[in-house]
C-alpha angles and dihedrals in degrees: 000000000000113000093184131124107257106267082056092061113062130070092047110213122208088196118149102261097038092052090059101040096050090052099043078044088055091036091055102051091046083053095059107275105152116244130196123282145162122282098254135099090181127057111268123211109261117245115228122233126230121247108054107153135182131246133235075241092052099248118140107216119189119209116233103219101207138176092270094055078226112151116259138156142169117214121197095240092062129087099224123215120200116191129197158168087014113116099210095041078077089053094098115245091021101110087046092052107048096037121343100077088056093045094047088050086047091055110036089165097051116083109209133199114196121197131182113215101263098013074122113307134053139199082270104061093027080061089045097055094043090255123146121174119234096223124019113193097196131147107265104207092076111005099060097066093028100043113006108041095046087055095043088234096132125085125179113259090189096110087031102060112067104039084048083060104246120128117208089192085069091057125075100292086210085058090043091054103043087059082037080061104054097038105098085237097313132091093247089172150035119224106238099173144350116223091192132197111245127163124263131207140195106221092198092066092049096043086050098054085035094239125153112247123247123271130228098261090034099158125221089258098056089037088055087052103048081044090057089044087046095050110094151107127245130164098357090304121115113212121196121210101210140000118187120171112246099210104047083045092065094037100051088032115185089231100056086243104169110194102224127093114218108256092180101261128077083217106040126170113269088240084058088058113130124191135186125186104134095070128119092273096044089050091048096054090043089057097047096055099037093065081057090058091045099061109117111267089354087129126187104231114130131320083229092075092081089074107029104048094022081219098109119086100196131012134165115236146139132280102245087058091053082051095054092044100051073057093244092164099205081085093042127086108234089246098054101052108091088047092058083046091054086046104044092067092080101052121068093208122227137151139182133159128315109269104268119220095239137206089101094322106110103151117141111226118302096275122269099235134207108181140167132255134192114200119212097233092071110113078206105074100133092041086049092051099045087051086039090057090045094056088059100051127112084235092053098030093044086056081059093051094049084065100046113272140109128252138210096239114085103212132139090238083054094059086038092064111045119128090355104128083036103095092183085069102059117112089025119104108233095172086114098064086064094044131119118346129293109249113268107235106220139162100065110119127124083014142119128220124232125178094233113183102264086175101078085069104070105003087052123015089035106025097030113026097023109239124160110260087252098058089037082065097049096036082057092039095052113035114000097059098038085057094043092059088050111053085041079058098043080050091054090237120114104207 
């Protein structure tokens, strides 16, 4: 999301350099690197703006002043959408694309406004107004202790979901249970998608050294061979054999490791807070990616590097990334595409599952979960219900699929759809974005999340000092994330 003053936003440059910084940038805040926030660990009373005026048709609507001086405003006849922490919700025309037409069609008598984060406004200014969106669509694992407790914009859904007719056992378990994680108890969201990490691979690389392509359920193992045999230099080009990013391994770990200990309350003290991450199946997931970072000239830079040089075999990313680079153009800014075009001849695109552990652990990455919240300061609850029970639907889930992404519900005509109505994925075989089962996050009762910085652990005690990956753990354990808690106390924030 751009954080740019307004003349820096538009036109939007896939150059090189920009490309990789924006997506390390991106990388780096979903791996824990603090971001900045308000001074405030409890919800404030919103302020209200000037300047809220009535309609002929008697609706009050309220402007929302932001940092673009761009005109915006929320009326209260409106059910108001906020989307967030989604990449191609910021593509225009996207959300329309994939789901809004549809909604808008399911619901004739609801107005809607639909609004992307920074385009132009943000949770900030939208505070600021009085403002508080009917429905937020936002990723769970971060944003609800970052963005949504502290506002009190989160209510649990746990007694309103049923009766309002929607089943969580028909939605990804592995969804369910992340927001589950961060819900103080409670069920504060509803999964609404899973842009999950697979692995990519450039077929070219693999047809010139005459070496067979990766399966869905490759394990590590096999992975770190094919990687070894991938690594090499011919006429004066390097290529690299695979590129994973460290940080995002650990957080959406494949064996559902949370990296908090129970201290018996959902809400302890920061000074209660308990962390593990030294123990038998944190070192095993250290060591298996650490061999991976040691191959001769398999350097770490950026998994960006697949698309934008054509000189990687294999990297982990997200789907929304596969479905940019197969140049399906719902996922591409306008003034980007002929750049991805210009790239994409170099790259061969396949993908198949992520590599699986192994041993009888076969579990893809934790799922990267968008999901849905209702605050309870909507004067639209049943509206937002009724909306809320529509965008988990197969009708409205399958219409995700058809565009390439996928979606919470775990039906057959689900699967059917996808990329159907995506003609840039055609030829090319998909099966492995519906393979194996996402890792169950488990262990996190009677605790509280905190976002600690995971990321000390490869980008600086492996990558940077030079630590083996065993004292890396323990180094983070023991002193980074201590200090992190309490500067984030000593802050006022609890996340």
């Amino acid at each position: 999301m751009s954080q740019g003053p307004k003349d820096e936003r538009s036109p939007r440059r896939l150059t090189r350099r920009g490309f990789a910084t924006g997506a390390l940038a991106g990388a780096a805040a979903l791996a824990g690197v603090p971001a900045a926030a308000a001074d405030r660990s409890t919800a404030q009373p919103a302020t209200v703006a000037s300047g809220r005026y009535t309609t002929r048709a008697g609706a009050v609507c309220t402007p929302v002043p932001n940092r673009y001086d761009e005109p915006f405003e929320v009326c209260d006849d409106e059910l108001f959408v906020f989307l967030v922490n989604y990449k191609p919700f910021e593509v225009e025309g996207f959300f329309d694309t994939v789901v809004g037409k549809q909604m808008k069609a399911a619901f004739p008598d609801i107005k809607f406004k639909v609004a992307t984060w920074d385009q132009p406004v943000r949770y900030e200014e939208l505070e600021k107004a009085g403002v508080v969106p009917d429905i937020i669509i936002d990723d769970p694992r971060r944003r609800i202790d970052r963005d949504l407790e502290p506002r009190g914009w989160l209510r649990d859904l746990s007694d309103e979901l049923e009766p309002a007719g929607i089943d969580l056992g028909t939605l990804n378990p592995a969804a369910v249970e992340i927001i589950k994680s961060r819900s103080d108890g409670g069920v504060y969201g509803v999964p609404l998608f899973v842009d999950d990490y697979v692995l990519l691979y450039n077929k070219k690389i693999f047809d010139r050294f005459k070496v067979s392509v990766p399966q869905n359920g490759t394990t590590y193992d096999q992975a770190y061979r094919l990687a070894g045999r991938l690594t090499r230099e011919e006429d004066l080009v390097a290529y690299k054999g695979y590129l994973q990013h460290p940080d995002l391994y650990l957080e959406f770990n494949q064996l559902g490791r949370y990296p908090f200990l129970p201290t018996g309350s959902e809400s302890p003290k920061p000074e209660d807070i308990k962390v593990d991450i030294t123990s038998a199946d944190w070192q095993r997931l250290g060591s298996n990616l650490e061999r991976f970072l040691f191959i001769p000239r398999n350097i770490f830079t950026s998994v960006d590097d697949f698309f934008t040089t054509g000189h990687v075999a294999m990297a982990v990313d997200t789907l929304w990334k596969f479905n940019a680079y197969a140049l399906n153009e719902t996922f591409i800014h306008a003034d980007d595409r002929e750049q991805y075009r210009e790239l994409a001849k170099n790259v061969d695109l396949g993908v198949v599952s992520v590599p699986v552990l192994g041993g009888g652990d076969d579990a893809t990455y934790q799922p990267n979960t968008i999901a849905a919240f209702l605050p309870p300061q909507s004067k639209k609850k049943e509206q937002a219900l009724k909306v809320l029970k529509w965008l988990v639907s197969e009708e409205a889930q399958s219409g995700m699929a058809a565009h390439g992404m996928k979606p919470a519900l775990e039906s057959d005509a689900v699967v059917q759809a996808f990329g159907t109505k995506a003609p840039a994925l055609q030829g090319i075989d998909t099966s492995g974005v519906f393979w194996g089962d996402n890792a169950v996050v488990h262990g996190y009762e009677q605790t509280e999340y905190w976002d600690i910085p995971l990321y000390m652990v490869f980008r600086q005690h492996v990558l940077r000092d030079g630590l083996s990956v065993k004292s890396a753990l323990t180094i983070t354990e023991t002193k980074d994330i201590p200090a992190y808690i309490k500067g984030q106390a000593e802050a006022g924030l609890d996340w």
